[in-house]
Amino acid sequence: MPAEYPSGAIRALVVDDEPLARRNLTVLLRHDPDIGSIAECGSGAEAIEEIRRTRPDLVFLDVQMPECDGFDVLEMLGSDVAPTVVLVTAHDEYALRAFDAGALDYLLKPFDDARFQRALQRAKDKLAHYAERGSRAAERLVVRNAGQILFLSVSEIDWIEAANYYACLHVGNETHLLRRSLSDLERDLDSGKFCRIHRSIIVSLDRVRGLELKEDGEYEVVLNSKVRLRLSRRFRKDLQHRLGLG
């Protein structure tokens, strides 16, 4: 039985630089009684501002837009990304990258009503899951591998990296694969204890030993285990703030 979400409660945002494409999606969304409001953006830069300001529940995001494309939007938003994002594009070569970026689904233009409805239902199911879970951060993760089930305490995790369709959890000398996107997993973790430092890396703040400036002007995050991880410029300010550096 599908999960339920309060009728008329979902705040949707449609992002596409083509007005006709935006209209097609908004018309489809208006037919669903669970959609309470629909906003539109015609550029990636506008979408970033709108998402940070209004915090929509669901975003249909075009991949190919001038200057700031859909992937740029997701990377620049970081942890501010909406709970559910469906990427929309006319090209199928971005599917793997879409999952790596944390997208829930991938609509390939032109799509029919049935395909759209499947994507929308997946989004509604995910939103219902988060509504039931509430704002409490996960304390443990369930890892399934080769017929075994491992209950992994979140406090044991040193760092996490994206690995195609999986998240690779680094725990001491061990690694565990979890079939979840990095962005999806990030929303379950305590933001006071974990921080995104790169599009494909999350670290436990308790494991950070320091930052080291390299010759090329970029920083590396050094962990207590002496592992060195690249710090993206996009996430540097947030990490420094979390570490009490201003």
C-alpha positions as YAML, in Angstrom:
chain: A
units: angstrom
residues:
- id: 1
  name: MET
  ca: [0.00, 0.00, 0.00]
- id: 2
  name: PRO
  ca: [1.52, 3.37, -0.99]
- id: 3
  name: ALA
  ca: [2.53, 5.84, 1.68]
- id: 4
  name: GLU
  ca: [0.23, 8.77, 2.34]
- id: 5
  name: TYR
  ca: [1.00, 12.45, 2.45]
- id: 6
  name: PRO
  ca: [-1.42, 15.13, 3.69]
- id: 7
  name: SER
  ca: [-3.67, 16.31, 0.84]
- id: 8
  name: GLY
  ca: [-2.59, 19.63, -0.63]
- id: 9
  name: ALA
  ca: [0.56, 19.78, 1.50]
- id: 10
  name: ILE
  ca: [3.33, 19.32, -1.09]
- id: 11
  name: ARG
  ca: [5.11, 22.48, -2.25]
- id: 12
  name: ALA
  ca: [6.53, 21.88, -5.72]
- id: 13
  name: LEU
  ca: [9.03, 23.81, -7.82]
- id: 14
  name: VAL
  ca: [9.55, 23.41, -11.58]
- id: 15
  name: VAL
  ca: [12.92, 24.57, -12.97]
- id: 16
  name: ASP
  ca: [13.48, 24.79, -16.72]
- id: 17
  name: ASP
  ca: [14.76, 27.51, -19.03]
- id: 18
  name: GLU
  ca: [12.06, 26.62, -21.60]
- id: 19
  name: PRO
  ca: [8.61, 28.08, -20.75]
- id: 20
  name: LEU
  ca: [6.72, 25.35, -22.62]
- id: 21
  name: ALA
  ca: [8.55, 22.60, -20.71]
- id: 22
  name: ARG
  ca: [7.71, 24.31, -17.41]
- id: 23
  name: ARG
  ca: [4.07, 24.60, -18.41]
- id: 24
  name: ASN
  ca: [3.82, 20.91, -19.33]
- id: 25
  name: LEU
  ca: [5.02, 19.92, -15.87]
- id: 26
  name: THR
  ca: [2.89, 22.42, -13.97]
- id: 27
  name: VAL
  ca: [-0.25, 21.25, -15.82]
- id: 28
  name: LEU
  ca: [0.48, 17.64, -14.81]
- id: 29
  name: LEU
  ca: [1.19, 18.63, -11.21]
- id: 30
  name: ARG
  ca: [-2.06, 20.61, -10.89]
- id: 31
  name: HIS
  ca: [-4.05, 17.43, -11.48]
- id: 32
  name: ASP
  ca: [-2.72, 15.89, -8.25]
- id: 33
  name: PRO
  ca: [-4.66, 16.77, -5.05]
- id: 34
  name: ASP
  ca: [-1.53, 16.31, -2.90]
- id: 35
  name: ILE
  ca: [0.19, 19.27, -4.61]
- id: 36
  name: GLY
  ca: [-0.56, 22.41, -2.66]
- id: 37
  name: SER
  ca: [1.52, 24.99, -4.54]
- id: 38
  name: ILE
  ca: [3.67, 25.16, -7.67]
- id: 39
  name: ALA
  ca: [6.42, 27.73, -8.23]
- id: 40
  name: GLU
  ca: [8.49, 28.14, -11.39]
- id: 41
  name: CYS
  ca: [12.09, 29.19, -12.13]
- id: 42
  name: GLY
  ca: [13.63, 29.82, -15.53]
- id: 43
  name: SER
  ca: [17.31, 29.47, -14.59]
- id: 44
  name: GLY
  ca: [19.63, 27.57, -12.28]
- id: 45
  name: ALA
  ca: [20.69, 30.70, -10.40]
- id: 46
  name: GLU
  ca: [17.07, 31.65, -9.80]
- id: 47
  name: ALA
  ca: [16.34, 28.11, -8.59]
- id: 48
  name: ILE
  ca: [19.13, 28.20, -6.00]
- id: 49
  name: GLU
  ca: [17.74, 31.40, -4.52]
- id: 50
  name: GLU
  ca: [14.16, 30.11, -4.58]
- id: 51
  name: ILE
  ca: [15.01, 26.78, -2.95]
- id: 52
  name: ARG
  ca: [16.98, 28.42, -0.16]
- id: 53
  name: ARG
  ca: [14.23, 30.98, 0.43]
- id: 54
  name: THR
  ca: [11.07, 28.82, 0.25]
- id: 55
  name: ARG
  ca: [12.33, 25.28, 1.00]
- id: 56
  name: PRO
  ca: [10.07, 23.37, -1.44]
- id: 57
  name: ASP
  ca: [9.34, 19.68, -0.85]
- id: 58
  name: LEU
  ca: [9.65, 18.57, -4.45]
- id: 59
  name: VAL
  ca: [11.72, 19.95, -7.35]
- id: 60
  name: PHE
  ca: [11.53, 18.99, -11.01]
- id: 61
  name: LEU
  ca: [14.92, 20.19, -12.26]
- id: 62
  name: ASP
  ca: [16.03, 20.44, -15.87]
- id: 63
  name: VAL
  ca: [19.59, 19.24, -16.41]
- id: 64
  name: GLN
  ca: [20.62, 21.33, -19.40]
- id: 65
  name: MET
  ca: [20.35, 25.05, -18.71]
- id: 66
  name: PRO
  ca: [22.78, 27.82, -19.74]
- id: 67
  name: GLU
  ca: [25.38, 29.12, -17.27]
- id: 68
  name: CYS
  ca: [24.15, 27.04, -14.30]
- id: 69
  name: ASP
  ca: [22.83, 23.55, -15.12]
- id: 70
  name: GLY
  ca: [20.89, 21.14, -12.93]
- id: 71
  name: PHE
  ca: [23.99, 19.47, -11.50]
- id: 72
  name: ASP
  ca: [25.50, 22.86, -10.67]
- id: 73
  name: VAL
  ca: [22.30, 23.70, -8.78]
- id: 74
  name: LEU
  ca: [22.50, 20.54, -6.67]
- id: 75
  name: GLU
  ca: [26.20, 20.99, -5.91]
- id: 76
  name: MET
  ca: [25.85, 24.65, -4.96]
- id: 77
  name: LEU
  ca: [22.87, 23.94, -2.71]
- id: 78
  name: GLY
  ca: [24.74, 21.27, -0.74]
- id: 79
  name: SER
  ca: [22.67, 20.34, 2.30]
- id: 80
  name: ASP
  ca: [20.04, 22.94, 1.33]
- id: 81
  name: VAL
  ca: [18.79, 20.71, -1.48]
- id: 82
  name: ALA
  ca: [15.07, 19.82, -1.44]
- id: 83
  name: PRO
  ca: [14.02, 16.48, 0.09]
- id: 84
  name: THR
  ca: [12.97, 15.13, -3.32]
- id: 85
  name: VAL
  ca: [14.50, 16.09, -6.67]
- id: 86
  name: VAL
  ca: [13.50, 14.67, -10.05]
- id: 87
  name: LEU
  ca: [15.90, 15.52, -12.86]
- id: 88
  name: VAL
  ca: [14.42, 16.14, -16.31]
- id: 89
  name: THR
  ca: [16.42, 15.98, -19.54]
- id: 90
  name: ALA
  ca: [16.28, 15.00, -23.19]
- id: 91
  name: HIS
  ca: [19.53, 13.01, -22.91]
- id: 92
  name: ASP
  ca: [19.95, 9.63, -21.21]
- id: 93
  name: GLU
  ca: [23.72, 9.79, -20.60]
- id: 94
  name: TYR
  ca: [23.24, 11.63, -17.29]
- id: 95
  name: ALA
  ca: [21.35, 8.84, -15.49]
- id: 96
  name: LEU
  ca: [24.25, 7.54, -13.38]
- id: 97
  name: ARG
  ca: [25.40, 11.04, -12.51]
- id: 98
  name: ALA
  ca: [21.83, 11.92, -11.52]
- id: 99
  name: PHE
  ca: [21.77, 9.19, -8.88]
- id: 100
  name: ASP
  ca: [25.23, 10.17, -7.65]
- id: 101
  name: ALA
  ca: [23.95, 13.72, -7.22]
- id: 102
  name: GLY
  ca: [21.07, 12.52, -5.05]
- id: 103
  name: ALA
  ca: [18.20, 12.74, -7.52]
- id: 104
  name: LEU
  ca: [15.23, 10.51, -6.71]
- id: 105
  name: ASP
  ca: [14.28, 9.91, -10.33]
- id: 106
  name: TYR
  ca: [15.27, 10.75, -13.88]
- id: 107
  name: LEU
  ca: [12.60, 11.80, -16.41]
- id: 108
  name: LEU
  ca: [13.71, 11.46, -20.02]
- id: 109
  name: LYS
  ca: [11.99, 13.85, -22.44]
- id: 110
  name: PRO
  ca: [9.59, 13.27, -24.04]
- id: 111
  name: PHE
  ca: [7.84, 11.32, -21.28]
- id: 112
  name: ASP
  ca: [4.21, 10.21, -21.15]
- id: 113
  name: ASP
  ca: [1.71, 10.78, -18.34]
- id: 114
  name: ALA
  ca: [2.23, 7.28, -16.93]
- id: 115
  name: ARG
  ca: [5.98, 7.78, -16.55]
- id: 116
  name: PHE
  ca: [5.41, 11.15, -14.90]
- id: 117
  name: GLN
  ca: [2.93, 9.62, -12.47]
- id: 118
  name: ARG
  ca: [5.45, 6.94, -11.46]
- id: 119
  name: ALA
  ca: [8.04, 9.61, -10.69]
- id: 120
  name: LEU
  ca: [5.51, 11.69, -8.75]
- id: 121
  name: GLN
  ca: [4.37, 8.68, -6.72]
- id: 122
  name: ARG
  ca: [7.96, 7.85, -5.81]
- id: 123
  name: ALA
  ca: [8.41, 11.43, -4.63]
- id: 124
  name: LYS
  ca: [5.22, 11.30, -2.56]
- id: 125
  name: ASP
  ca: [6.26, 7.99, -0.98]
- id: 126
  name: LYS
  ca: [9.63, 9.45, -0.01]
- id: 127
  name: LEU
  ca: [8.07, 12.60, 1.44]
- id: 128
  name: ALA
  ca: [5.68, 10.47, 3.47]
- id: 129
  name: HIS
  ca: [8.63, 8.47, 4.80]
- id: 130
  name: TYR
  ca: [10.37, 11.64, 5.97]
- id: 131
  name: ALA
  ca: [7.16, 12.98, 7.50]
- id: 132
  name: GLU
  ca: [6.77, 9.76, 9.51]
- id: 133
  name: ARG
  ca: [10.43, 9.73, 10.53]
- id: 134
  name: GLY
  ca: [10.32, 13.34, 11.65]
- id: 135
  name: SER
  ca: [13.47, 15.38, 12.21]
- id: 136
  name: ARG
  ca: [15.27, 12.83, 14.41]
- id: 137
  name: ALA
  ca: [18.67, 11.91, 13.00]
- id: 138
  name: ALA
  ca: [19.52, 8.29, 12.34]
- id: 139
  name: GLU
  ca: [21.52, 6.53, 15.06]
- id: 140
  name: ARG
  ca: [22.32, 3.40, 13.08]
- id: 141
  name: LEU
  ca: [22.28, 2.20, 9.49]
- id: 142
  name: VAL
  ca: [21.30, -1.21, 8.16]
- id: 143
  name: VAL
  ca: [23.85, -2.67, 5.74]
- id: 144
  name: ARG
  ca: [22.93, -5.79, 3.77]
- id: 145
  name: ASN
  ca: [25.66, -7.82, 2.10]
- id: 146
  name: ALA
  ca: [25.96, -11.42, 0.90]
- id: 147
  name: GLY
  ca: [23.03, -12.68, 2.96]
- id: 148
  name: GLN
  ca: [24.15, -10.83, 6.09]
- id: 149
  name: ILE
  ca: [22.56, -7.86, 7.86]
- id: 150
  name: LEU
  ca: [24.83, -5.50, 9.76]
- id: 151
  name: PHE
  ca: [23.55, -2.83, 12.15]
- id: 152
  name: LEU
  ca: [26.15, -0.08, 11.96]
- id: 153
  name: SER
  ca: [26.22, 2.67, 14.56]
- id: 154
  name: VAL
  ca: [26.45, 6.09, 12.89]
- id: 155
  name: SER
  ca: [28.91, 7.20, 15.59]
- id: 156
  name: GLU
  ca: [31.44, 4.65, 14.26]
- id: 157
  name: ILE
  ca: [31.62, 6.20, 10.78]
- id: 158
  name: ASP
  ca: [34.79, 8.15, 9.88]
- id: 159
  name: TRP
  ca: [33.78, 9.34, 6.42]
- id: 160
  name: ILE
  ca: [31.52, 8.48, 3.51]
- id: 161
  name: GLU
  ca: [32.11, 8.65, -0.22]
- id: 162
  name: ALA
  ca: [29.86, 8.24, -3.24]
- id: 163
  name: ALA
  ca: [30.48, 5.08, -5.26]
- id: 164
  name: ASN
  ca: [28.17, 5.02, -8.28]
- id: 165
  name: TYR
  ca: [24.80, 3.79, -7.00]
- id: 166
  name: TYR
  ca: [26.17, 3.26, -3.48]
- id: 167
  name: ALA
  ca: [27.53, 5.15, -0.51]
- id: 168
  name: CYS
  ca: [30.80, 3.70, 0.79]
- id: 169
  name: LEU
  ca: [30.97, 3.92, 4.60]
- id: 170
  name: HIS
  ca: [34.50, 4.02, 6.02]
- id: 171
  name: VAL
  ca: [34.67, 2.65, 9.57]
- id: 172
  name: GLY
  ca: [38.25, 2.28, 10.78]
- id: 173
  name: ASN
  ca: [39.90, -0.24, 8.47]
- id: 174
  name: GLU
  ca: [36.54, -1.51, 7.22]
- id: 175
  name: THR
  ca: [34.34, -0.31, 4.37]
- id: 176
  name: HIS
  ca: [30.65, -1.03, 3.89]
- id: 177
  name: LEU
  ca: [28.50, -0.39, 0.83]
- id: 178
  name: LEU
  ca: [25.02, 1.02, 1.29]
- id: 179
  name: ARG
  ca: [22.68, 1.34, -1.70]
- id: 180
  name: ARG
  ca: [21.73, 4.97, -1.12]
- id: 181
  name: SER
  ca: [22.80, 8.22, -2.71]
- id: 182
  name: LEU
  ca: [25.06, 10.52, -0.73]
- id: 183
  name: SER
  ca: [22.51, 13.34, -0.67]
- id: 184
  name: ASP
  ca: [19.75, 11.05, 0.55]
- id: 185
  name: LEU
  ca: [21.99, 9.66, 3.28]
- id: 186
  name: GLU
  ca: [23.09, 13.15, 4.28]
- id: 187
  name: ARG
  ca: [19.50, 14.06, 5.19]
- id: 188
  name: ASP
  ca: [19.38, 11.17, 7.68]
- id: 189
  name: LEU
  ca: [22.62, 12.15, 9.42]
- id: 190
  name: ASP
  ca: [22.99, 14.65, 12.25]
- id: 191
  name: SER
  ca: [24.12, 17.90, 10.58]
- id: 192
  name: GLY
  ca: [25.89, 18.84, 13.80]
- id: 193
  name: LYS
  ca: [28.14, 15.77, 13.53]
- id: 194
  name: PHE
  ca: [28.56, 15.24, 9.78]
- id: 195
  name: CYS
  ca: [29.52, 17.71, 7.07]
- id: 196
  name: ARG
  ca: [29.69, 17.59, 3.28]
- id: 197
  name: ILE
  ca: [33.18, 18.62, 2.14]
- id: 198
  name: HIS
  ca: [32.91, 17.63, -1.52]
- id: 199
  name: ARG
  ca: [30.22, 16.62, -3.99]
- id: 200
  name: SER
  ca: [31.14, 13.00, -3.28]
- id: 201
  name: ILE
  ca: [32.40, 13.10, 0.35]
- id: 202
  name: ILE
  ca: [30.88, 13.51, 3.83]
- id: 203
  name: VAL
  ca: [33.05, 13.48, 6.97]
- id: 204
  name: SER
  ca: [32.41, 13.00, 10.66]
- id: 205
  name: LEU
  ca: [33.42, 16.26, 12.32]
- id: 206
  name: ASP
  ca: [34.66, 14.33, 15.36]
- id: 207
  name: ARG
  ca: [37.26, 12.64, 13.12]
- id: 208
  name: VAL
  ca: [38.69, 15.84, 11.65]
- id: 209
  name: ARG
  ca: [42.21, 16.46, 12.91]
- id: 210
  name: GLY
  ca: [42.90, 19.57, 10.84]
- id: 211
  name: LEU
  ca: [43.05, 21.31, 7.47]
- id: 212
  name: GLU
  ca: [46.17, 21.51, 5.33]
- id: 213
  name: LEU
  ca: [46.76, 24.08, 2.59]
- id: 214
  name: LYS
  ca: [48.36, 22.57, -0.51]
- id: 215
  name: GLU
  ca: [50.68, 24.22, -3.02]
- id: 216
  name: ASP
  ca: [47.85, 24.67, -5.52]
- id: 217
  name: GLY
  ca: [45.89, 26.77, -3.00]
- id: 218
  name: GLU
  ca: [43.37, 24.04, -2.24]
- id: 219
  name: TYR
  ca: [42.77, 22.50, 1.20]
- id: 220
  name: GLU
  ca: [42.79, 18.90, 2.32]
- id: 221
  name: VAL
  ca: [40.86, 17.64, 5.33]
- id: 222
  name: VAL
  ca: [43.11, 15.50, 7.51]
- id: 223
  name: LEU
  ca: [41.38, 12.90, 9.68]
- id: 224
  name: ASN
  ca: [42.62, 11.34, 12.91]
- id: 225
  name: SER
  ca: [43.34, 8.19, 10.89]
- id: 226
  name: LYS
  ca: [45.71, 10.32, 8.71]
- id: 227
  name: VAL
  ca: [43.39, 9.89, 5.73]
- id: 228
  name: ARG
  ca: [43.47, 13.01, 3.55]
- id: 229
  name: LEU
  ca: [40.35, 14.14, 1.71]
- id: 230
  name: ARG
  ca: [39.87, 16.87, -0.84]
- id: 231
  name: LEU
  ca: [37.92, 19.91, 0.35]
- id: 232
  name: SER
  ca: [35.85, 21.54, -2.38]
- id: 233
  name: ARG
  ca: [35.78, 25.33, -2.46]
- id: 234
  name: ARG
  ca: [31.98, 25.20, -2.55]
- id: 235
  name: PHE
  ca: [31.88, 23.52, 0.88]
- id: 236
  name: ARG
  ca: [34.91, 25.20, 2.50]
- id: 237
  name: LYS
  ca: [33.02, 28.02, 4.21]
- id: 238
  name: ASP
  ca: [30.44, 25.66, 5.72]
- id: 239
  name: LEU
  ca: [33.11, 23.30, 7.07]
- id: 240
  name: GLN
  ca: [35.14, 26.14, 8.58]
- id: 241
  name: HIS
  ca: [31.99, 27.45, 10.27]
- id: 242
  name: ARG
  ca: [31.22, 23.99, 11.67]
- id: 243
  name: LEU
  ca: [34.78, 23.73, 13.01]
- id: 244
  name: GLY
  ca: [34.49, 27.12, 14.74]
- id: 245
  name: LEU
  ca: [36.80, 28.94, 12.35]
- id: 246
  name: GLY
  ca: [34.41, 31.78, 11.67]
...
